[in-house]
Amino acid sequence: MGTVPAGSRRAPGCGEGMFILCLALLLAPGAPAQYSVDDFGGLGRMFDGIGAISGGGATSRLLVNYPEPQRTEILDYLFKPNFGASLHIFKVEIGGDAQTTDGTEPSHMHYPDDQNYFRGYEWWLMKEAKKRNPAIKLIGLPWAFPGWIGYGKNWPYDFPDVTAYYVVSWIIGAKQYHNLDIDYIGIWNERAYDIKYIKLLRYTLDKNNLEHVGIIASDNLWQPIAFHMLQDPELFRVVDVIGAHYPGTHAAQDAIQTGKTLWASEDYSTYNDEVGGGCWARILNQNYVNGNMTSTISWNMVASYYEQLPFGLEGLMTAKEPWSGNYVVSTPIWITAHTTQFTQPGWYYLRTVGHLDKGGSYVALTDRLGNLTVIIETMSHNNSICIRPPLPEYNVSAQNATFYLQGSFQNLQELQVWYSNLDINNTKPVTFKKLTPVKVQNGSFTLQLGVNEVYTVTTLLTGQKGSFPDPPKSKPFPLKYKDDFSVRNPPFSEAPYFADQSGVFEYFTNTSDPGDHVFTFRQVLTQRPITWASDANQAISVIGNYQWSNITVTCDIYIETVETGGVFVAARVDQGGSPTDRAKGIFFWVFADGTYKVTGDLIGEIVLCKGLAGVRARSWHTLTLHVDGTNASGLLNGSPLWKEVVTGGPLHGWAAIGTSSFEFTQFDNFMIEAKDPE
C-alpha cells in the first residue's frame, strides 16, 4: 500500500477500503492537497514567543537620539501589541565595554568598585518595551566583560564567582533601579562556556532570591552543550533553555533528546528587504516544523546604527537618521506580525504541523480555549535566503491547500485572513493585508497559495496594521555640527550621534574645573576589556556622514595621563565595528610628552609626519584638523602646527575622536564643518 504524501494528512472519510481512491484524488492535477488541523491526539510543544535583540552590539545606538514623535512611533511599531511587530521577547546585551559588532556598550561596572545602572540605553529600551507590553519577556546576555573580571586575562571563567556576581548584580540593578524583572540570563554570546560557572550562576541566582530567572545555554551551537547536559545531571537541571544561533531550522538530535525547551536564540541577521522578509517568514515557521524550536529571536531588532558599520540595515526595521527623523518600517515588521499578533507565549503548537506538498510550511497554534491560528508560508529559495547558514536548493510552486478542522475546532464557521506577498518581481509587495474572512464549509477551508506568500488564518479579531503619518524625508548628517556637552542631567550617558567603536565615552561633570570645561565628554576605560572581537588598543568614537571627504574637525582636549597619555581627532575614518583596529583615515595625535604625529591609520603605523607640539597633560588644548582634497593640515590652539601633508588612504569616512590607549581623557567643544560630498 502507498503512503500519504509528505506533509499531508489523510482526509476525513478516507478509510482503509477507500484509501487508494482518495490518494488518486489527492494526486490529481489541480486537486488540493489536504491537511489536518487537529488537537484530538494531544498538543505539541508550548510556544514561547517571537523576539528581537538590541545589542551585540550597539545596534540601537542612534534610536535614543530621535526626536518626538518619531521615537515613540518607532517603539510602537516594535513593541505595541496588535499594532506592528508586537514582540513577545526582548533580549538585550549586558554591556561589557568592548566592541561587539557595531560598537561598544557600556558596562554597569567599569571597575570593581563602580556600579552605575543608568549607563547606556538598554535600561530605557526595556522600560519602553514593558510600558507598551507588560507581559514581554526580558533576556540579558553578555557579549563581553570589563577587564577587571579577568584579572589581566582575556577570559571570564578563572574566577567564576566574580563573573557570577557581576552578572547577577546587573539583574538585581534592573529590578532595584528600574523595576524590571529579568526572565532569562545567558552565559557568553557565541563564545566558550564553563560548566562550573553555569552551575555557580544558578547557585548565585537562587541565593539572591532569583529562582524565577531561567538560564539559557549556550547561545552558540547545539553542541557540545546538549551532549554535556545529557552526561551531567546537575548541568541538565540548571539549564532551562538550550539556545542555538542560526540553526538553519534544524536541531541536533542530542538537543531534542534532552526534552528541554529549544530556541533559536539568535537568528535572521539579514538585509531587511523582501528577501530578508522571506527569510524571516520561512524560519519563523520551519524552526518549529523542522527543529522543535519554540522561540525565534531576531538579530537585530532595529537597524539604528550607521549603515556603513558591519551588517547595515539588518534589523526588523531601520532607524538610522535621528537628525532627520526619517525611519523605515521594513517588511520583516509585518512578517513578525503574522505570528505575534495572533499568538501569545503560553499557546501550544498543534501536532498537525508540517511541510506543504509543493513547498512551504504551515504551523497551527491554540490557546486551549477554543482559539486557533494557522500560519502558512510558501517562500521560494531565492526569495528567502538568510545570511547564514547556506540554504540548500528546493522548489516551491503554486498550489491549492485544504485544511480540515478537527477536534475542538470542528465547529468553527469563519476565520479571519491576513496576507502578504513578498515576490521580489512585484513592483510593490503586499504586506499584512486583511482579506475577506474565509468560510469554513463541511469542516474545511481551501486556500489558493501562490509562491512567496504568507497567510495567517485565525479566530482572533484583534489584528491591526498600525500606522502613523509618514516620517520626515531622509537627509544626510548636517554639514555643520557642534556639541559643547553642557548637559547638567543627561538622559543618556552618551552624547548624541557619537558611536563608540573601542573604549567608552560618557558625559562627565568636571568638578575640578570652575571655568569653561565643567561639562565634558570623557573616555572612561583604563583597562582593556575581555573582548568579543579583535578590539583596537586605542579608544575611538565615530560620528557624521561616511561620505564626507573635505572636512574640518575641531575639539578641545584634556589629557589626564601624565607622560604617556595621547589623544587624537580624525577624519575620513573608513572602518568601524569588529574591524575597527584596521581603520584608515587621517589621525592627528598629540601626546603628554610634548610630541605630535599624523598617521594614516588608527594603530599609528602609517606615520605621515611628526614633531614637537609642546602639549602637556592636565591642560586644555584645541586641536583642529583640516582635510581638503589630497592635503591635510593641523592647528594647535589656533596656530598652524603642520600643513600640506599628502593624505593618501581613504577618500571619505567618518569624523572621530579618541585616545592612544585605554586612559582617562576629556573632550569639549567638538565641531565639524564639512563640504557637501555631492
XYZ file of C-alpha atoms in Angstrom:
678
model
C 0.000 0.000 0.000
C 1.220 3.508 -0.769
C 1.701 6.246 1.809
C 0.161 9.664 2.283
C 2.316 12.337 0.617
C 4.815 14.020 2.941
C 3.214 16.853 4.906
C -0.318 15.705 4.103
C -2.892 14.248 6.421
C -5.452 11.595 5.489
C -8.693 13.380 4.684
C -11.844 12.531 6.675
C -13.761 9.708 5.043
C -10.676 8.026 3.579
C -10.966 4.707 5.355
C -8.745 1.738 4.575
C -11.041 0.484 1.811
C -11.181 3.861 0.081
C -7.565 4.898 0.588
C -6.324 4.140 -2.957
C -9.172 6.147 -4.489
C -8.621 9.066 -2.086
C -4.906 9.054 -2.807
C -5.593 9.224 -6.517
C -7.876 12.197 -5.971
C -5.240 13.946 -3.845
C -2.617 13.488 -6.546
C -4.840 14.501 -9.436
C -3.682 17.651 -11.270
C -5.175 20.745 -9.635
C -6.645 18.817 -6.758
C -5.933 20.493 -3.418
C -3.654 18.727 -1.003
C -5.353 18.114 2.296
C -4.030 18.872 5.778
C -5.490 18.197 9.165
C -5.660 20.820 11.909
C -6.453 18.736 14.957
C -5.874 18.764 18.706
C -7.674 15.496 19.422
C -4.473 13.444 19.754
C -2.763 15.954 22.038
C -0.700 19.072 21.567
C 2.852 19.814 20.558
C 5.309 21.986 22.456
C 4.398 25.200 24.222
C 5.043 28.340 22.196
C 7.444 30.753 23.935
C 7.183 33.743 21.629
C 8.962 35.705 18.913
C 11.620 38.205 19.927
C 14.407 40.526 18.871
C 17.783 41.684 20.157
C 19.162 45.098 20.987
C 22.890 44.734 21.298
C 25.677 42.644 20.005
C 26.445 45.436 19.730
C 25.241 48.983 19.863
C 22.548 48.230 17.297
C 20.092 50.672 18.923
C 22.688 53.418 19.394
C 21.024 56.112 17.257
C 17.444 55.337 18.322
C 17.716 57.224 21.601
C 18.565 60.445 19.764
C 15.394 60.501 17.647
C 13.065 63.464 18.124
C 9.465 63.034 19.138
C 7.034 61.889 17.922
C 9.197 59.684 15.693
C 10.933 57.915 18.575
C 7.621 56.922 20.130
C 6.327 55.784 16.749
C 9.330 53.506 16.219
C 8.881 51.987 19.670
C 5.194 51.401 18.973
C 5.991 49.569 15.731
C 8.313 47.293 17.700
C 6.539 46.656 20.983
C 2.907 47.806 20.995
C 0.554 44.807 20.990
C -1.678 44.419 17.923
C -0.001 47.272 16.098
C 3.271 46.250 14.427
C 5.843 43.597 15.267
C 4.207 43.237 18.710
C 7.273 41.437 20.055
C 6.834 38.844 22.799
C 10.504 38.717 23.848
C 13.150 41.421 24.161
C 16.776 40.408 24.541
C 19.495 42.936 25.383
C 23.247 42.961 25.631
C 24.690 43.277 29.115
C 27.200 45.945 28.170
C 30.801 44.835 28.614
C 32.762 47.906 27.426
C 34.013 46.101 24.308
C 33.330 46.037 20.581
C 30.554 43.533 19.881
C 29.780 44.064 16.159
C 28.691 47.672 15.549
C 30.079 49.378 18.610
C 30.699 49.131 22.321
C 28.035 49.169 25.025
C 28.959 50.446 28.492
C 29.123 48.135 31.485
C 27.307 48.828 34.735
C 30.675 48.128 36.422
C 33.640 49.631 34.576
C 35.794 48.903 37.636
C 35.376 46.595 40.680
C 34.246 49.422 42.976
C 31.956 51.010 40.387
C 28.234 50.379 39.963
C 26.049 52.552 37.748
C 22.712 51.276 36.470
C 21.937 54.231 34.241
C 24.637 53.904 31.577
C 23.723 53.219 28.006
C 20.230 52.843 26.604
C 19.212 49.214 27.208
C 17.583 50.078 30.570
C 15.495 52.723 28.840
C 14.583 50.386 25.980
C 13.463 47.626 28.342
C 11.253 50.092 30.204
C 9.757 51.333 26.944
C 9.047 47.738 25.932
C 7.389 46.987 29.281
C 5.399 50.227 29.114
C 3.783 49.011 25.902
C 3.575 45.313 26.737
C 3.838 44.469 30.452
C 3.912 40.769 29.550
C 7.004 40.971 27.339
C 9.805 38.633 28.446
C 13.246 40.138 29.091
C 16.597 38.424 28.485
C 20.111 39.599 29.318
C 23.257 38.198 27.698
C 26.921 39.268 27.970
C 28.924 39.619 24.762
C 31.989 40.932 26.611
C 33.110 41.749 30.145
C 35.059 44.617 31.737
C 38.751 43.809 32.023
C 38.898 43.599 35.827
C 36.846 40.393 35.782
C 39.686 38.549 34.055
C 42.424 39.796 36.399
C 44.611 40.571 33.412
C 43.469 37.672 31.196
C 41.037 37.771 28.290
C 38.907 35.100 29.951
C 35.917 35.409 32.327
C 35.936 31.972 33.974
C 39.113 31.786 36.072
C 37.174 33.399 38.909
C 33.612 32.214 38.235
C 32.297 33.648 41.493
C 33.375 37.128 40.362
C 31.694 36.707 36.971
C 28.513 35.367 38.564
C 28.453 38.296 40.996
C 28.883 40.726 38.105
C 26.044 39.232 36.047
C 23.656 38.823 38.968
C 24.322 42.420 40.041
C 23.005 43.506 36.634
C 19.783 41.553 37.244
C 19.411 42.983 40.745
C 20.117 46.502 39.455
C 17.460 46.126 36.769
C 14.881 45.499 39.487
C 16.186 47.921 42.106
C 16.649 50.943 39.843
C 14.185 50.314 37.009
C 11.616 47.853 38.402
C 12.470 45.438 35.603
C 12.168 41.700 36.185
C 14.660 39.809 34.027
C 13.216 36.463 32.932
C 16.271 34.742 31.425
C 20.031 35.150 31.532
C 22.661 33.821 29.140
C 26.305 32.767 29.525
C 28.665 34.348 26.937
C 27.457 35.097 23.446
C 28.918 32.727 20.829
C 31.964 32.008 22.948
C 33.075 29.185 25.218
C 31.008 28.230 28.232
C 32.254 26.819 31.509
C 30.182 24.143 33.258
C 31.381 25.146 36.703
C 30.377 28.734 36.011
C 26.890 27.786 34.782
C 26.253 25.824 37.975
C 27.623 28.628 40.126
C 25.469 31.143 38.277
C 22.376 29.099 39.175
C 23.508 28.936 42.797
C 24.131 32.695 42.906
C 20.747 33.442 41.362
C 18.969 31.250 43.884
C 20.953 32.710 46.785
C 19.689 36.154 45.769
C 16.042 35.034 45.560
C 16.129 34.993 41.763
C 14.816 31.470 41.322
C 12.432 32.763 38.637
C 15.330 33.715 36.328
C 15.960 30.940 33.825
C 19.349 30.100 32.311
C 19.856 29.868 28.541
C 22.907 27.969 27.272
C 24.950 28.388 25.362
C 23.919 30.963 22.718
C 26.213 29.322 20.203
C 25.774 25.866 18.637
C 23.655 22.932 19.791
C 26.829 21.075 20.617
C 28.633 20.430 22.836
C 26.162 21.884 25.372
C 23.455 19.297 24.575
C 25.935 16.415 24.934
C 27.248 17.779 28.235
C 23.718 18.162 29.564
C 22.953 14.520 28.794
C 26.128 13.493 30.615
C 25.858 15.794 33.628
C 22.606 15.636 35.663
C 23.339 18.827 37.572
C 24.062 20.791 34.409
C 20.875 19.346 32.944
C 18.959 20.590 35.982
C 20.239 24.171 35.944
C 19.874 24.904 32.212
C 16.289 25.827 31.345
C 16.619 26.564 27.625
C 19.090 25.319 25.021
C 19.629 28.302 22.765
C 21.358 27.947 19.395
C 22.307 30.610 16.857
C 21.464 30.412 13.156
C 20.446 26.743 13.346
C 19.187 26.529 9.769
C 15.774 25.368 11.095
C 17.213 22.100 12.450
C 18.126 20.978 15.965
C 20.747 18.414 16.923
C 19.379 15.056 17.989
C 21.053 15.357 21.398
C 19.256 18.661 21.967
C 15.899 17.103 21.133
C 16.726 14.095 23.313
C 17.146 16.309 26.381
C 13.457 17.191 26.234
C 14.440 20.741 27.165
C 12.956 23.870 25.644
C 14.788 24.666 22.389
C 15.148 28.175 20.990
C 16.756 29.833 18.020
C 18.099 32.370 20.488
C 19.637 34.411 17.667
C 18.605 34.142 14.040
C 17.824 36.135 10.877
C 20.640 38.787 10.615
C 19.619 39.527 7.037
C 19.084 42.693 4.994
C 15.542 43.860 5.687
C 14.137 43.900 2.155
C 11.650 41.410 0.692
C 14.261 38.630 0.626
C 15.011 39.319 4.287
C 11.289 39.221 4.967
C 11.119 35.885 3.149
C 13.996 34.539 5.226
C 12.193 35.604 8.396
C 8.859 34.121 7.284
C 10.429 30.786 6.423
C 12.421 30.353 9.631
C 9.604 31.518 11.914
C 7.597 28.528 10.731
C 10.266 25.986 9.947
C 12.300 26.433 13.124
C 9.425 24.612 14.779
C 8.396 22.325 11.916
C 11.944 21.026 11.387
C 13.625 21.684 14.715
C 11.075 21.856 17.559
C 12.230 25.406 18.383
C 9.523 27.262 20.264
C 11.053 30.720 20.038
C 12.965 32.564 17.345
C 14.796 35.781 18.219
C 15.991 38.213 15.566
C 19.352 39.905 15.458
C 18.747 42.664 15.365
C 15.619 44.482 16.414
C 16.133 47.852 14.750
C 18.999 48.869 12.480
C 19.738 52.066 14.378
C 23.446 52.462 13.681
C 25.479 53.986 10.885
C 24.731 51.981 7.757
C 28.400 51.530 6.790
C 29.116 49.654 10.004
C 29.017 45.845 9.679
C 25.669 44.268 8.784
C 23.985 47.547 7.912
C 20.184 47.515 7.569
C 19.848 44.077 9.166
C 17.144 44.887 11.693
C 13.428 44.186 11.555
C 13.157 47.883 10.647
C 15.534 50.789 10.064
C 16.008 53.949 12.133
C 19.430 55.365 11.270
C 18.733 59.091 10.881
C 17.804 60.769 14.156
C 18.987 64.113 12.746
C 16.254 63.932 10.069
C 13.664 61.886 11.952
C 13.325 59.533 8.993
C 12.771 55.818 9.610
C 11.596 52.866 7.514
C 9.065 50.253 8.606
C 10.560 47.314 6.738
C 8.954 44.091 5.539
C 10.135 41.925 8.488
C 7.995 44.004 10.876
C 4.856 42.792 9.128
C 6.103 39.236 8.730
C 6.594 39.216 12.501
C 3.031 40.444 12.945
C 1.695 37.407 11.070
C 2.674 35.353 14.122
C 2.892 37.738 17.067
C -0.455 39.470 16.662
C -2.344 36.157 16.656
C -0.496 34.110 19.279
C 0.910 34.608 22.746
C 3.550 32.829 24.816
C 1.771 30.006 26.573
C -0.182 28.958 23.497
C 0.612 25.484 22.159
C 1.622 24.251 18.769
C -0.583 21.501 17.416
C 0.990 18.247 16.420
C -0.502 18.743 12.991
C 2.172 20.990 11.531
C 4.429 20.321 8.584
C 5.515 20.989 5.031
C 3.219 21.684 2.113
C 3.260 19.240 -0.780
C 4.538 21.764 -3.326
C 6.841 23.655 -0.995
C 6.378 25.850 2.015
C 5.175 25.066 5.501
C 2.370 25.594 7.971
C 2.076 25.724 11.739
C -1.041 25.795 13.877
C -1.342 27.033 17.446
C -4.082 27.220 20.050
C -4.655 28.887 23.395
C -6.580 25.754 24.520
C -9.629 27.991 24.992
C -11.020 27.463 21.511
C -8.871 29.951 19.587
C -6.854 28.786 16.604
C -4.158 30.436 14.470
C -2.644 28.856 11.356
C 0.382 30.485 9.683
C 1.310 29.378 6.163
C 4.382 30.385 4.152
C 5.392 29.489 0.593
C 8.777 31.162 0.371
C 10.892 30.203 -2.620
C 14.598 29.536 -2.272
C 15.815 32.750 -3.896
C 13.241 34.857 -2.072
C 14.181 33.625 1.412
C 17.968 33.279 1.622
C 19.226 34.205 5.078
C 22.760 35.431 5.710
C 23.583 32.075 7.305
C 23.727 29.102 7.120
C 23.727 28.192 3.394
C 20.259 27.273 2.140
C 20.011 24.072 0.056
C 18.085 24.354 -3.196
C 14.409 23.452 -3.158
C 11.333 24.159 -5.268
C 8.028 25.837 -4.491
C 5.080 26.146 -6.856
C 1.514 27.435 -6.718
C -0.868 25.044 -5.031
C -4.295 24.658 -3.552
C -4.431 23.518 0.059
C -7.454 22.326 2.002
C -7.279 22.392 5.786
C -9.646 20.148 7.724
C -10.527 21.421 11.186
C -10.939 18.612 13.639
C -11.013 18.062 17.381
C -12.100 21.171 19.285
C -12.005 23.237 16.066
C -14.555 21.215 14.081
C -17.442 23.612 14.726
C -15.690 26.801 13.646
C -17.655 28.646 10.958
C -15.436 31.528 9.891
C -11.788 32.552 10.144
C -10.035 35.894 9.699
C -7.350 36.065 6.994
C -4.211 38.239 6.816
C -1.986 38.122 3.750
C 1.465 39.141 2.469
C 3.107 38.674 -0.933
C 6.860 39.175 -0.949
C 7.704 38.250 -4.531
C 10.774 40.295 -5.455
C 9.405 40.639 -9.004
C 6.413 42.602 -7.742
C 6.744 46.341 -8.098
C 5.063 46.817 -4.729
C 4.913 43.868 -2.336
C 1.778 43.362 -0.294
C 2.378 43.228 3.453
C -0.028 42.251 6.209
C -3.263 42.950 4.350
C -6.584 41.941 5.849
C -8.617 39.866 3.406
C -12.237 38.796 3.428
C -12.820 36.160 6.121
C -12.834 32.590 4.887
C -15.923 30.472 5.437
C -15.455 27.034 6.914
C -17.613 24.604 4.936
C -18.069 20.984 5.943
C -15.290 21.429 8.478
C -12.674 22.677 5.987
C -11.406 25.668 4.060
C -9.272 25.868 0.932
C -6.658 28.449 0.010
C -5.096 29.089 -3.380
C -1.461 29.555 -2.439
C 0.926 31.372 -4.740
C 4.690 31.475 -4.356
C 6.307 33.790 -1.777
C 3.136 34.329 0.168
C 2.285 34.348 3.864
C -1.192 33.695 5.246
C -2.446 33.909 8.790
C -5.833 32.281 9.289
C -7.215 32.825 12.766
C -10.192 33.019 15.067
C -8.825 36.224 16.601
C -10.356 39.560 15.590
C -7.657 41.783 17.061
C -5.136 42.164 14.229
C -4.183 45.647 13.099
C -1.719 47.102 10.615
C -0.743 50.099 12.691
C 0.349 53.275 11.008
C 1.414 56.865 11.577
C 1.781 59.808 9.205
C 4.852 59.494 7.023
C 8.052 60.374 8.884
C 10.198 63.289 7.690
C 12.137 62.725 4.486
C 15.637 61.274 4.654
C 18.531 63.712 4.664
C 22.260 63.394 5.373
C 24.023 64.348 8.579
C 24.303 68.153 8.915
C 27.343 69.693 7.243
C 27.875 71.873 10.312
C 27.576 70.286 13.716
C 28.824 71.196 17.185
C 28.402 69.923 20.730
C 29.692 71.567 23.900
C 28.408 68.668 26.059
C 26.859 71.153 28.510
C 24.119 68.898 29.821
C 23.675 69.012 33.578
C 21.444 65.925 33.850
C 21.811 63.995 30.593
C 19.048 61.458 29.856
C 21.661 59.076 28.430
C 25.349 58.616 29.179
C 26.464 59.104 25.553
C 26.398 62.343 23.601
C 24.147 62.340 20.516
C 25.358 60.647 17.327
C 28.754 59.552 18.696
C 29.177 55.821 18.115
C 31.883 54.295 20.305
C 33.879 51.637 18.449
C 36.504 50.997 21.118
C 36.503 52.338 24.642
C 33.550 54.091 26.279
C 32.840 57.825 26.034
C 30.451 59.385 28.563
C 29.155 62.738 29.700
C 31.299 63.951 32.605
C 30.987 66.684 35.209
C 34.446 68.132 35.776
C 34.143 69.480 39.315
C 37.843 70.434 39.379
C 37.363 72.976 36.582
C 35.367 76.067 37.649
C 35.785 77.629 34.206
C 34.620 76.758 30.683
C 35.004 72.980 30.909
C 32.677 71.907 33.726
C 30.630 69.624 31.463
C 32.737 67.493 29.131
C 32.823 64.204 27.231
C 35.233 61.663 28.727
C 36.780 58.373 27.683
C 36.443 56.330 30.877
C 38.077 52.926 30.373
C 41.502 52.367 31.906
C 41.857 48.655 31.131
C 41.341 46.558 28.022
C 38.077 44.608 28.385
C 37.557 40.881 27.963
C 36.819 41.120 24.289
C 34.356 39.501 21.925
C 36.030 40.801 18.755
C 39.617 41.813 17.972
C 39.312 45.195 19.667
C 41.705 48.015 18.962
C 44.105 49.020 21.728
C 43.088 52.628 21.106
C 39.723 54.133 22.030
C 37.702 55.708 19.214
C 34.213 57.127 18.721
C 32.969 57.984 15.209
C 30.357 60.482 14.088
C 28.834 62.010 10.980
C 28.484 61.138 7.316
C 30.626 58.320 5.950
C 30.701 60.085 2.567
C 32.467 63.168 3.966
C 35.767 63.901 2.270
C 36.641 67.575 2.733
C 36.146 68.499 6.352
C 37.405 70.480 9.328
C 37.236 68.844 12.773
C 37.897 70.943 15.879
C 37.886 69.800 19.506
C 39.233 70.870 22.882
C 41.169 68.039 24.540
C 42.436 67.366 28.060
C 44.948 64.542 28.574
C 44.745 63.189 32.123
C 47.586 60.655 31.996
C 50.946 62.284 32.625
C 53.835 61.459 30.250
C 52.188 58.525 28.444
C 48.750 59.928 27.556
C 47.706 60.635 23.983
C 44.642 61.877 22.109
C 43.512 62.397 18.510
C 40.914 63.900 16.229
C 40.373 62.240 12.878
C 38.666 62.449 9.503
C 37.905 60.014 6.676
C 37.802 57.083 9.112
C 36.861 54.120 6.947
C 36.272 51.290 9.433
C 34.147 50.636 12.462
C 32.652 47.609 14.115
C 34.664 44.453 14.613
C 37.432 45.504 12.154
C 37.947 48.888 13.857
C 41.592 48.051 14.568
C 42.168 48.130 10.789
C 40.741 51.639 10.389
C 42.468 54.009 7.997
C 41.972 57.763 7.684
C 43.721 60.956 8.791
C 44.559 60.923 12.512
C 46.032 63.996 14.238
C 47.611 62.957 17.552
C 49.156 64.910 20.414
C 50.855 63.316 23.402
C 51.584 64.238 27.013
C 55.340 64.010 26.306
C 55.050 67.086 24.083
C 55.139 65.373 20.685
C 52.612 65.059 17.878
C 52.190 62.883 14.845
C 49.882 62.472 11.886
C 49.051 58.945 10.818
C 47.048 57.247 8.113
C 45.736 54.573 10.455
C 44.345 54.122 13.937
C 47.131 51.909 15.250
C 49.734 54.503 14.243
C 51.930 52.518 11.881
C 51.478 54.762 8.827
C 53.248 57.924 10.003
C 52.765 60.869 7.640
C 54.599 63.424 9.772
C 55.665 64.026 13.364
C 57.343 66.598 15.565
C 57.150 68.637 18.757
C 53.926 70.272 19.888
C 54.584 71.254 23.487
C 51.334 69.757 24.749
C 51.294 68.619 28.376
C 48.813 66.634 30.424
C 46.198 68.270 32.644
C 45.867 71.333 30.484
C 43.236 72.158 27.858
C 44.307 72.464 24.236
C 42.397 72.869 20.983
C 43.088 70.590 18.025
C 41.940 71.429 14.511
C 42.244 69.005 11.600
C 41.570 70.348 8.117
C 41.365 67.963 5.157
C 40.813 69.201 1.607
C 41.433 67.032 -1.429
C 44.777 65.261 -1.083
C 46.168 67.643 1.536
C 45.695 67.935 5.281
C 46.826 70.465 7.860
C 46.649 70.752 11.634
C 46.345 73.594 14.112
C 47.134 73.594 17.828
C 45.362 76.258 19.873
C 44.534 78.125 16.666
C 48.105 78.253 15.325
C 49.420 76.102 12.448
C 51.390 73.087 13.670
C 51.746 71.136 10.421
C 50.434 71.610 6.901
C 50.243 70.273 3.353
C 50.600 66.664 4.362
C 49.623 64.408 1.467
C 46.801 62.249 2.730
C 46.650 59.132 0.595
C 44.418 56.466 2.115
C 40.604 56.623 2.132
C 38.861 59.331 0.147
C 35.974 59.604 2.612
C 34.786 58.417 6.016
C 33.544 59.485 9.427
C 34.959 62.096 11.775
C 36.258 60.723 15.076
C 37.850 61.405 18.433
C 39.870 59.025 20.554
C 42.821 58.139 22.745
C 46.117 56.337 22.263
C 45.283 53.743 24.928
C 42.590 52.955 27.481
C 43.046 56.103 29.545
C 41.042 58.954 31.014
C 40.801 61.836 28.537
C 38.280 64.650 28.225
C 36.847 66.335 25.133
C 34.883 69.553 24.805
C 33.545 71.988 22.207
C 33.529 69.467 19.385
C 32.764 70.947 15.964
C 32.541 69.725 12.383
C 32.387 71.778 9.181
C 32.142 69.597 6.096
C 31.658 70.282 2.418
C 28.736 68.637 0.690
C 30.073 65.309 -0.677
C 27.719 65.628 -3.636
